[in-house]
Amino acid sequence: MLIAARHSKEATTISRITEIDKSRLQVFMAFQQDPLGLLVNVLHDGDMVYLGNGRKRPAFIVNSPEFVHEILVSKDAFFVKGRSSSVLSRTIGDGLLTSEHERHQKQRQYMQPVFYKERIQSYAQIVLSEAEAFANRLIAGQTISISDTMMQLTLTVIARSMFATDLEERKSELAAAVNDTIERSARTLFSPFIMPLGMPTPGNMVHRRAIRTLESMVYEVINDAKIHPEPYQLSLLGLLMDTRDTNGEGIPTKEIRDQMMTMLLAGHETTANLLTWIWYALGENPEVEAKFHKELENVELTEGSAMETYRRLTYTNQIIQEALRLYPPAWTILREVEREVTMLGETFKPQSSFLISPYSIHRNGNTFEDPLSFRPERFAEGAGVWPRFAYFPFGGGSRSCIGSNFAMMEATLILAAVGKRFRFRRTDSRPVQPEPLVSLRIKGGLTMKPFKQ
């Protein structure tokens, strides 16, 4: 269903906001059927598009980088995450991804040291060893689900680096539980109302069972860290266990659980989806793939050299940035006005909600030439300049992704270690469709065959 937009009544004097020429219900149905199509369809209809006639809770799609900057940076204190936090907190609790204002700032402050440069250097060795172990298990010509295997690989990486825990024996079970929580959360996030998780519906039962599976691992690791703290000292879990407030009080176990659940979901599922999109894009773009493998010919992956290797992989980094442009895992960012706010001459009342989509904004032809083509060279040094927040795969402002540097390092080293030995080809010709859940993945997954490089 295509949605047309027209200038709102307000737009007779201020042209930055337009109004969709459909009822709120029609807009909602269009979004349910094809959210990405709706967002791309209204991209050029105005800096901000007003969705219907909701008086109590007016809603807007944000297309302009200037308005994105206002919401995420300049006027950030006037906004909360709203519905997205309410939905995700059912699974991950009150962790970094869902907490607000002062609590969020406090949590970000005590978690930040985990992502310092020196810590990331130590994590790089873990990423490289796990990626090489994965490559060792691959059999040339044998079909695999690249989406499932990337999910399991990144889960193993996050468990070893953030929790100092080996999940090899449980990775399939835990990856499936993560997938169930993601699917159930996405259904709730974009449904007309939030059904209490305690209601015994089939979907809620699947969701609760998945949460129990993840929690059993989390609490098992927490309890072990309390008894044997030494192996965990360099991990996120060790940092959380050692953190004290001004009164000398430690972080409550429930809050540690919430941060670990946050990292389990946000810390690996997004990277797994990104890597799946990249393997797909490489297979579809032979010239890009050839340049990728050419760069890897001159790189030695040896113990102790992971970060040095990471810094040398310039073209691989450009491939990742281009994949983040076309297929951003965080395809949408939701915000809700908490206190009346004025932005660029427009005033918005409390409970006004805003949908910001990196997916659609990254596809603006006025910013990126031939925007639907996969061109990593866009990100070569000096190749182009675009407005701030015309490209923002990791969000921005006080809630920008705390693990962005870790994610870039992880994706780069996995691509290098696996790509140095294999290339991948699809096993069927069905059209690949994006599926916008909590993060953007390939609908139905992706099967490929590895071939020796």
CSV table of C-alpha atoms in Angstrom, one decimal:
chain,number,residue,atom,x,y,z
A,1,MET,CA,0.0,0.0,0.0
A,2,LEU,CA,1.5,3.3,-1.1
A,3,ILE,CA,0.9,6.4,1.0
A,4,ALA,CA,0.8,9.9,-0.4
A,5,ALA,CA,1.5,13.0,1.6
A,6,ARG,CA,0.2,16.5,1.4
A,7,HIS,CA,1.1,19.7,3.1
A,8,SER,CA,-0.6,20.0,6.4
A,9,LYS,CA,-2.6,23.1,7.4
A,10,GLU,CA,0.4,24.3,9.4
A,11,ALA,CA,2.5,23.8,6.3
A,12,THR,CA,0.8,26.8,4.6
A,13,THR,CA,3.2,28.9,6.7
A,14,ILE,CA,5.8,26.4,7.7
A,15,SER,CA,6.6,23.9,4.9
A,16,ARG,CA,8.9,21.6,6.9
A,17,ILE,CA,6.0,19.4,8.0
A,18,THR,CA,3.7,17.6,5.7
A,19,GLU,CA,0.7,15.4,6.5
A,20,ILE,CA,-0.1,11.9,5.1
A,21,ASP,CA,-3.3,12.0,3.1
A,22,LYS,CA,-4.7,8.9,4.9
A,23,SER,CA,-6.4,8.1,8.2
A,24,ARG,CA,-4.3,7.0,11.2
A,25,LEU,CA,-5.7,3.5,10.8
A,26,GLN,CA,-4.7,3.4,7.1
A,27,VAL,CA,-1.2,4.5,7.9
A,28,PHE,CA,-0.9,1.9,10.7
A,29,MET,CA,-2.0,-0.8,8.3
A,30,ALA,CA,0.5,0.3,5.7
A,31,PHE,CA,3.2,0.2,8.2
A,32,GLN,CA,2.2,-3.3,9.4
A,33,GLN,CA,2.3,-4.5,5.8
A,34,ASP,CA,5.5,-2.9,4.7
A,35,PRO,CA,7.2,-0.6,7.2
A,36,LEU,CA,10.4,-0.1,5.1
A,37,GLY,CA,8.3,0.6,2.0
A,38,LEU,CA,6.3,3.3,3.8
A,39,LEU,CA,9.4,4.9,5.2
A,40,VAL,CA,11.1,5.1,1.9
A,41,ASN,CA,7.9,6.2,0.1
A,42,VAL,CA,7.6,9.3,2.3
A,43,LEU,CA,11.3,10.1,2.4
A,44,HIS,CA,11.0,13.1,0.1
A,45,ASP,CA,7.6,14.3,1.3
A,46,GLY,CA,8.9,16.7,3.9
A,47,ASP,CA,11.5,17.1,6.6
A,48,MET,CA,8.9,15.6,8.9
A,49,VAL,CA,5.7,13.8,8.0
A,50,TYR,CA,2.7,14.0,10.4
A,51,LEU,CA,0.9,10.7,10.6
A,52,GLY,CA,-2.8,11.3,10.6
A,53,ASN,CA,-5.0,13.1,13.1
A,54,GLY,CA,-4.0,11.7,16.5
A,55,ARG,CA,-4.6,14.6,18.9
A,56,LYS,CA,-3.5,13.0,22.2
A,57,ARG,CA,-0.4,11.2,20.8
A,58,PRO,CA,0.6,12.8,17.5
A,59,ALA,CA,3.2,10.8,15.5
A,60,PHE,CA,5.8,11.9,13.0
A,61,ILE,CA,8.3,10.3,10.6
A,62,VAL,CA,11.6,12.2,10.6
A,63,ASN,CA,13.3,12.6,7.3
A,64,SER,CA,15.6,15.5,7.8
A,65,PRO,CA,19.1,15.2,9.3
A,66,GLU,CA,18.6,18.6,10.9
A,67,PHE,CA,15.5,17.3,12.8
A,68,VAL,CA,17.4,14.1,13.7
A,69,HIS,CA,20.2,16.2,15.2
A,70,GLU,CA,17.6,18.2,17.2
A,71,ILE,CA,16.0,15.0,18.6
A,72,LEU,CA,19.1,12.9,19.3
A,73,VAL,CA,21.5,15.7,20.4
A,74,SER,CA,20.3,19.3,20.8
A,75,LYS,CA,17.0,18.5,22.6
A,76,ASP,CA,17.8,15.0,23.8
A,77,ALA,CA,16.8,15.9,27.4
A,78,PHE,CA,13.2,16.5,26.3
A,79,PHE,CA,12.8,12.9,25.0
A,80,VAL,CA,12.5,9.3,26.2
A,81,LYS,CA,12.5,6.1,24.2
A,82,GLY,CA,8.9,5.5,25.3
A,83,ARG,CA,7.3,2.4,23.8
A,84,SER,CA,10.5,0.8,22.6
A,85,SER,CA,11.8,0.8,26.2
A,86,SER,CA,8.5,-0.5,27.6
A,87,VAL,CA,8.6,-3.4,25.2
A,88,LEU,CA,12.3,-4.3,25.4
A,89,SER,CA,12.4,-4.1,29.2
A,90,ARG,CA,10.1,-7.1,29.3
A,91,THR,CA,13.1,-9.1,28.2
A,92,ILE,CA,16.2,-7.2,29.2
A,93,GLY,CA,14.9,-5.3,32.2
A,94,ASP,CA,16.2,-1.8,33.1
A,95,GLY,CA,19.6,-2.0,31.4
A,96,LEU,CA,21.6,0.4,29.3
A,97,LEU,CA,19.3,0.0,26.3
A,98,THR,CA,16.1,0.8,28.2
A,99,SER,CA,17.0,3.1,31.1
A,100,GLU,CA,16.4,6.8,30.9
A,101,HIS,CA,18.0,10.1,31.8
A,102,GLU,CA,20.2,10.1,35.0
A,103,ARG,CA,19.9,6.4,35.4
A,104,HIS,CA,21.1,5.9,31.8
A,105,GLN,CA,24.0,8.3,32.3
A,106,LYS,CA,25.1,6.5,35.4
A,107,GLN,CA,24.9,3.1,33.7
A,108,ARG,CA,26.8,4.3,30.7
A,109,GLN,CA,29.5,5.8,32.9
A,110,TYR,CA,30.2,2.6,34.8
A,111,MET,CA,30.1,0.4,31.6
A,112,GLN,CA,32.2,2.7,29.4
A,113,PRO,CA,35.6,1.3,30.6
A,114,VAL,CA,34.8,-2.1,29.0
A,115,PHE,CA,35.0,-0.4,25.6
A,116,TYR,CA,38.2,1.5,26.1
A,117,LYS,CA,40.9,1.0,23.5
A,118,GLU,CA,43.1,-1.2,25.6
A,119,ARG,CA,40.1,-3.5,26.4
A,120,ILE,CA,39.1,-3.8,22.8
A,121,GLN,CA,42.7,-4.8,21.9
A,122,SER,CA,42.4,-7.8,24.3
A,123,TYR,CA,38.9,-8.7,22.9
A,124,ALA,CA,40.4,-8.6,19.3
A,125,GLN,CA,42.4,-11.8,20.1
A,126,ILE,CA,39.2,-13.5,21.2
A,127,VAL,CA,37.3,-12.5,18.0
A,128,LEU,CA,40.2,-13.7,15.8
A,129,SER,CA,40.5,-17.0,17.5
A,130,GLU,CA,36.7,-17.7,17.4
A,131,ALA,CA,36.6,-16.6,13.7
A,132,GLU,CA,39.4,-18.9,12.8
A,133,ALA,CA,37.8,-21.8,14.7
A,134,PHE,CA,34.6,-21.2,12.7
A,135,ALA,CA,36.6,-21.2,9.4
A,136,ASN,CA,38.3,-24.5,10.5
A,137,ARG,CA,34.8,-26.1,10.8
A,138,LEU,CA,33.6,-25.0,7.4
A,139,ILE,CA,33.5,-27.7,4.7
A,140,ALA,CA,33.9,-26.5,1.1
A,141,GLY,CA,30.7,-27.1,-0.9
A,142,GLN,CA,28.6,-27.9,2.1
A,143,THR,CA,25.4,-25.8,2.4
A,144,ILE,CA,25.1,-23.8,5.7
A,145,SER,CA,22.7,-21.3,7.1
A,146,ILE,CA,25.0,-18.3,7.1
A,147,SER,CA,22.5,-16.3,9.1
A,148,ASP,CA,22.3,-19.0,11.9
A,149,THR,CA,26.1,-19.6,11.9
A,150,MET,CA,26.8,-15.9,12.2
A,151,MET,CA,24.4,-15.7,15.1
A,152,GLN,CA,26.1,-18.5,16.9
A,153,LEU,CA,29.6,-17.1,16.2
A,154,THR,CA,28.8,-13.6,17.5
A,155,LEU,CA,27.1,-15.2,20.5
A,156,THR,CA,30.3,-17.1,21.3
A,157,VAL,CA,32.3,-13.9,20.9
A,158,ILE,CA,30.1,-11.8,23.2
A,159,ALA,CA,30.1,-14.5,25.8
A,160,ARG,CA,33.9,-14.9,25.9
A,161,SER,CA,34.7,-11.2,25.7
A,162,MET,CA,31.9,-9.7,27.9
A,163,PHE,CA,31.2,-12.6,30.3
A,164,ALA,CA,34.5,-14.6,30.1
A,165,THR,CA,32.4,-17.7,29.5
A,166,ASP,CA,32.5,-20.4,26.9
A,167,LEU,CA,29.0,-21.2,25.6
A,168,GLU,CA,30.1,-23.7,22.9
A,169,GLU,CA,27.9,-26.5,24.2
A,170,ARG,CA,24.8,-24.3,24.5
A,171,LYS,CA,25.2,-21.8,21.7
A,172,SER,CA,22.5,-23.3,19.5
A,173,GLU,CA,20.0,-23.3,22.4
A,174,LEU,CA,20.9,-19.8,23.4
A,175,ALA,CA,20.9,-18.4,19.9
A,176,ALA,CA,17.4,-19.9,19.4
A,177,ALA,CA,16.2,-18.2,22.6
A,178,VAL,CA,17.6,-14.9,21.5
A,179,ASN,CA,15.8,-15.3,18.2
A,180,ASP,CA,12.5,-16.0,20.0
A,181,THR,CA,12.8,-13.0,22.2
A,182,ILE,CA,13.6,-10.8,19.2
A,183,GLU,CA,10.6,-12.0,17.2
A,184,ARG,CA,8.2,-11.7,20.1
A,185,SER,CA,9.5,-8.3,21.1
A,186,ALA,CA,9.1,-7.0,17.5
A,187,ARG,CA,5.6,-8.3,17.2
A,188,THR,CA,4.7,-6.4,20.4
A,189,LEU,CA,6.6,-3.3,19.5
A,190,PHE,CA,4.6,-2.7,16.3
A,191,SER,CA,1.2,-4.0,17.5
A,192,PRO,CA,-1.7,-1.7,18.3
A,193,PHE,CA,-1.4,-2.4,22.1
A,194,ILE,CA,1.0,-4.1,24.5
A,195,MET,CA,-0.4,-7.3,25.8
A,196,PRO,CA,0.9,-8.2,29.3
A,197,LEU,CA,3.6,-10.8,29.2
A,198,GLY,CA,1.8,-12.7,32.0
A,199,MET,CA,-1.2,-13.5,29.8
A,200,PRO,CA,-1.0,-17.2,28.8
A,201,THR,CA,-1.1,-16.7,25.0
A,202,PRO,CA,1.0,-19.1,22.8
A,203,GLY,CA,3.3,-16.2,21.8
A,204,ASN,CA,3.8,-15.1,25.4
A,205,MET,CA,4.6,-18.7,26.5
A,206,VAL,CA,7.3,-18.9,23.8
A,207,HIS,CA,8.7,-15.5,25.0
A,208,ARG,CA,8.8,-16.4,28.7
A,209,ARG,CA,10.4,-19.8,28.0
A,210,ALA,CA,13.1,-18.0,26.0
A,211,ILE,CA,13.7,-15.5,28.8
A,212,ARG,CA,14.1,-18.4,31.3
A,213,THR,CA,16.6,-20.1,29.0
A,214,LEU,CA,18.8,-16.9,28.8
A,215,GLU,CA,18.4,-16.1,32.5
A,216,SER,CA,19.5,-19.6,33.5
A,217,MET,CA,22.8,-19.0,31.8
A,218,VAL,CA,23.1,-15.5,33.1
A,219,TYR,CA,22.5,-16.3,36.7
A,220,GLU,CA,24.7,-19.4,36.5
A,221,VAL,CA,27.6,-17.2,35.3
A,222,ILE,CA,26.9,-14.5,37.9
A,223,ASN,CA,26.9,-17.0,40.7
A,224,ASP,CA,30.2,-18.5,39.5
A,225,ALA,CA,31.8,-15.0,39.3
A,226,LYS,CA,30.8,-14.4,42.9
A,227,ILE,CA,32.6,-17.5,44.0
A,228,HIS,CA,35.5,-17.4,41.6
A,229,PRO,CA,36.0,-13.8,40.6
A,230,GLU,CA,39.5,-14.0,39.1
A,231,PRO,CA,38.7,-15.4,35.6
A,232,TYR,CA,36.1,-12.6,35.1
A,233,GLN,CA,38.2,-9.6,36.0
A,234,LEU,CA,38.8,-8.3,32.5
A,235,SER,CA,35.3,-8.9,31.3
A,236,LEU,CA,32.1,-6.7,31.5
A,237,LEU,CA,30.8,-9.0,34.2
A,238,GLY,CA,34.0,-8.5,36.3
A,239,LEU,CA,33.7,-4.8,35.9
A,240,LEU,CA,30.0,-4.9,37.0
A,241,MET,CA,30.9,-7.0,40.0
A,242,ASP,CA,33.7,-4.6,41.1
A,243,THR,CA,31.7,-1.3,40.6
A,244,ARG,CA,30.9,0.6,43.7
A,245,ASP,CA,28.8,3.8,44.2
A,246,THR,CA,29.8,6.7,46.4
A,247,ASN,CA,28.4,4.9,49.5
A,248,GLY,CA,30.5,1.8,48.7
A,249,GLU,CA,27.5,-0.2,47.5
A,250,GLY,CA,27.8,-2.6,44.7
A,251,ILE,CA,25.5,-3.0,41.7
A,252,PRO,CA,22.5,-5.2,42.6
A,253,THR,CA,22.4,-8.7,41.1
A,254,LYS,CA,19.2,-7.8,39.2
A,255,GLU,CA,20.9,-4.9,37.5
A,256,ILE,CA,23.9,-7.0,36.6
A,257,ARG,CA,21.4,-9.5,35.1
A,258,ASP,CA,19.8,-6.7,33.1
A,259,GLN,CA,23.1,-5.5,31.6
A,260,MET,CA,24.1,-9.0,30.7
A,261,MET,CA,20.7,-9.6,29.0
A,262,THR,CA,21.2,-6.3,27.2
A,263,MET,CA,24.5,-7.4,25.8
A,264,LEU,CA,23.2,-10.8,24.9
A,265,LEU,CA,20.5,-9.3,22.7
A,266,ALA,CA,22.0,-6.0,21.5
A,267,GLY,CA,25.6,-7.1,21.6
A,268,HIS,CA,25.5,-9.9,19.1
A,269,GLU,CA,22.3,-10.2,17.2
A,270,THR,CA,22.9,-6.9,15.4
A,271,THR,CA,26.4,-7.8,14.4
A,272,ALA,CA,25.3,-11.3,13.2
A,273,ASN,CA,22.7,-9.7,11.0
A,274,LEU,CA,25.2,-7.2,9.6
A,275,LEU,CA,27.6,-10.0,8.7
A,276,THR,CA,24.9,-11.9,7.0
A,277,TRP,CA,24.1,-8.9,4.9
A,278,ILE,CA,27.7,-8.5,4.0
A,279,TRP,CA,28.2,-12.1,2.9
A,280,TYR,CA,25.1,-11.6,0.7
A,281,ALA,CA,26.4,-8.3,-0.7
A,282,LEU,CA,29.8,-9.7,-1.5
A,283,GLY,CA,28.3,-12.6,-3.5
A,284,GLU,CA,26.1,-10.2,-5.4
A,285,ASN,CA,28.9,-7.8,-6.3
A,286,PRO,CA,31.9,-9.6,-7.9
A,287,GLU,CA,34.1,-6.5,-8.3
A,288,VAL,CA,33.7,-5.6,-4.6
A,289,GLU,CA,34.3,-9.2,-3.6
A,290,ALA,CA,37.5,-9.4,-5.7
A,291,LYS,CA,38.9,-6.2,-4.1
A,292,PHE,CA,38.0,-7.6,-0.7
A,293,HIS,CA,40.0,-10.8,-1.3
A,294,LYS,CA,42.8,-8.9,-2.9
A,295,GLU,CA,43.2,-6.8,0.3
A,296,LEU,CA,43.3,-10.0,2.4
A,297,GLU,CA,46.1,-11.5,0.3
A,298,ASN,CA,48.5,-9.0,1.9
A,299,VAL,CA,47.4,-9.6,5.5
A,300,GLU,CA,48.8,-12.1,7.9
A,301,LEU,CA,46.5,-13.2,10.7
A,302,THR,CA,48.7,-14.2,13.5
A,303,GLU,CA,48.4,-14.3,17.3
A,304,GLY,CA,49.1,-11.0,18.8
A,305,SER,CA,48.5,-9.0,15.6
A,306,ALA,CA,44.7,-8.8,15.6
A,307,MET,CA,44.4,-5.0,16.2
A,308,GLU,CA,47.3,-4.2,13.8
A,309,THR,CA,45.5,-6.3,11.2
A,310,TYR,CA,42.2,-4.5,11.9
A,311,ARG,CA,43.8,-1.1,11.3
A,312,ARG,CA,45.2,-2.2,7.9
A,313,LEU,CA,42.0,-3.5,6.5
A,314,THR,CA,40.9,-0.2,4.9
A,315,TYR,CA,38.7,-1.6,2.1
A,316,THR,CA,37.1,-4.2,4.4
A,317,ASN,CA,36.2,-1.3,6.7
A,318,GLN,CA,34.6,0.5,3.8
A,319,ILE,CA,32.5,-2.6,2.9
A,320,ILE,CA,31.2,-2.7,6.5
A,321,GLN,CA,30.3,1.0,6.4
A,322,GLU,CA,28.5,0.6,3.1
A,323,ALA,CA,26.6,-2.4,4.5
A,324,LEU,CA,25.7,-0.3,7.5
A,325,ARG,CA,24.3,2.3,5.1
A,326,LEU,CA,22.1,0.0,3.0
A,327,TYR,CA,21.3,-2.5,5.7
A,328,PRO,CA,21.6,-0.8,9.1
A,329,PRO,CA,20.7,-3.3,11.9
A,330,ALA,CA,19.2,-0.4,13.9
A,331,TRP,CA,16.8,0.4,11.1
A,332,THR,CA,14.6,2.6,13.2
A,333,ILE,CA,15.0,4.8,16.3
A,334,LEU,CA,11.9,5.7,18.4
A,335,ARG,CA,11.5,8.8,20.6
A,336,GLU,CA,8.7,10.3,22.6
A,337,VAL,CA,8.4,13.9,23.9
A,338,GLU,CA,8.5,13.9,27.7
A,339,ARG,CA,8.3,17.7,28.1
A,340,GLU,CA,7.0,20.3,25.6
A,341,VAL,CA,9.8,21.0,23.2
A,342,THR,CA,10.5,23.5,20.3
A,343,MET,CA,12.6,22.4,17.4
A,344,LEU,CA,13.5,24.5,14.4
A,345,GLY,CA,10.5,26.7,15.0
A,346,GLU,CA,8.0,23.9,15.6
A,347,THR,CA,6.6,23.1,19.0
A,348,PHE,CA,5.6,19.6,20.0
A,349,LYS,CA,3.6,18.6,23.1
A,350,PRO,CA,4.2,15.7,25.5
A,351,GLN,CA,3.5,12.2,24.2
A,352,SER,CA,4.3,13.2,20.6
A,353,SER,CA,6.2,10.3,19.1
A,354,PHE,CA,8.9,10.3,16.4
A,355,LEU,CA,10.1,7.6,14.2
A,356,ILE,CA,13.6,8.1,12.8
A,357,SER,CA,14.8,5.6,10.2
A,358,PRO,CA,18.5,5.3,9.3
A,359,TYR,CA,17.3,2.8,6.7
A,360,SER,CA,15.4,5.3,4.7
A,361,ILE,CA,17.6,8.4,5.3
A,362,HIS,CA,20.6,6.4,4.2
A,363,ARG,CA,18.9,5.8,0.9
A,364,ASN,CA,18.4,9.5,0.1
A,365,GLY,CA,19.5,10.1,-3.5
A,366,ASN,CA,20.2,13.7,-2.7
A,367,THR,CA,22.9,12.6,-0.4
A,368,PHE,CA,24.2,9.4,-1.9
A,369,GLU,CA,24.6,9.0,-5.6
A,370,ASP,CA,22.9,5.8,-7.0
A,371,PRO,CA,21.8,5.1,-3.4
A,372,LEU,CA,20.7,1.5,-4.0
A,373,SER,CA,24.0,0.3,-5.4
A,374,PHE,CA,26.6,-1.3,-3.1
A,375,ARG,CA,29.6,0.9,-3.4
A,376,PRO,CA,32.1,0.7,-0.5
A,377,GLU,CA,34.3,3.4,-2.2
A,378,ARG,CA,31.8,6.0,-1.0
A,379,PHE,CA,33.7,5.7,2.3
A,380,ALA,CA,37.2,6.1,1.0
A,381,GLU,CA,39.1,8.9,2.5
A,382,GLY,CA,38.1,12.2,0.7
A,383,ALA,CA,35.5,10.5,-1.4
A,384,GLY,CA,32.5,12.5,-0.2
A,385,VAL,CA,31.1,14.7,2.5
A,386,TRP,CA,27.5,14.6,3.7
A,387,PRO,CA,25.5,16.4,6.4
A,388,ARG,CA,25.7,15.1,10.0
A,389,PHE,CA,23.0,12.5,10.6
A,390,ALA,CA,22.7,11.8,6.9
A,391,TYR,CA,24.6,8.7,7.9
A,392,PHE,CA,24.2,7.4,11.5
A,393,PRO,CA,24.2,3.6,11.7
A,394,PHE,CA,25.1,3.7,15.4
A,395,GLY,CA,22.6,6.4,16.4
A,396,GLY,CA,23.9,9.6,18.0
A,397,GLY,CA,24.0,11.8,21.0
A,398,SER,CA,23.9,10.5,24.6
A,399,ARG,CA,22.3,7.2,23.5
A,400,SER,CA,24.7,6.4,20.6
A,401,CYS,CA,25.8,2.7,20.6
A,402,ILE,CA,28.3,2.3,23.3
A,403,GLY,CA,29.8,-0.8,21.6
A,404,SER,CA,30.2,0.7,18.1
A,405,ASN,CA,34.1,0.4,18.1
A,406,PHE,CA,33.8,-3.2,19.4
A,407,ALA,CA,31.3,-4.0,16.7
A,408,MET,CA,33.4,-2.6,13.9
A,409,MET,CA,36.5,-4.5,15.1
A,410,GLU,CA,34.5,-7.7,15.5
A,411,ALA,CA,32.9,-7.5,12.0
A,412,THR,CA,36.2,-6.7,10.4
A,413,LEU,CA,38.2,-9.5,11.9
A,414,ILE,CA,35.5,-12.1,11.3
A,415,LEU,CA,35.3,-11.1,7.6
A,416,ALA,CA,39.1,-11.2,7.4
A,417,ALA,CA,39.6,-14.5,9.1
A,418,VAL,CA,36.8,-16.3,7.2
A,419,GLY,CA,37.2,-14.4,3.9
A,420,LYS,CA,40.9,-15.2,3.7
A,421,ARG,CA,40.0,-18.8,3.2
A,422,PHE,CA,36.5,-18.9,1.8
A,423,ARG,CA,34.0,-17.1,-0.5
A,424,PHE,CA,30.3,-17.8,-0.3
A,425,ARG,CA,27.6,-18.3,-2.9
A,426,ARG,CA,23.8,-18.5,-2.5
A,427,THR,CA,22.1,-21.8,-2.9
A,428,ASP,CA,18.9,-20.5,-4.3
A,429,SER,CA,17.6,-17.6,-6.5
A,430,ARG,CA,14.7,-16.5,-4.4
A,431,PRO,CA,14.6,-12.7,-3.9
A,432,VAL,CA,16.2,-11.6,-0.7
A,433,GLN,CA,13.9,-9.5,1.4
A,434,PRO,CA,14.7,-7.4,4.5
A,435,GLU,CA,12.7,-8.2,7.6
A,436,PRO,CA,12.6,-5.3,10.0
A,437,LEU,CA,12.3,-6.7,13.5
A,438,VAL,CA,14.1,-5.2,16.5
A,439,SER,CA,17.0,-5.2,14.0
A,440,LEU,CA,17.1,-5.6,10.3
A,441,ARG,CA,17.7,-9.2,9.1
A,442,ILE,CA,17.1,-11.3,5.9
A,443,LYS,CA,13.6,-12.7,5.9
A,444,GLY,CA,13.7,-16.5,6.2
A,445,GLY,CA,17.5,-16.5,6.8
A,446,LEU,CA,20.2,-17.1,4.1
A,447,THR,CA,21.7,-20.3,3.0
A,448,MET,CA,25.1,-20.3,1.2
A,449,LYS,CA,27.9,-22.6,0.2
A,450,PRO,CA,31.5,-21.9,1.1
A,451,PHE,CA,34.2,-22.4,-1.5
A,452,LYS,CA,37.9,-22.4,-0.9
A,453,GLN,CA,39.6,-19.1,-1.7
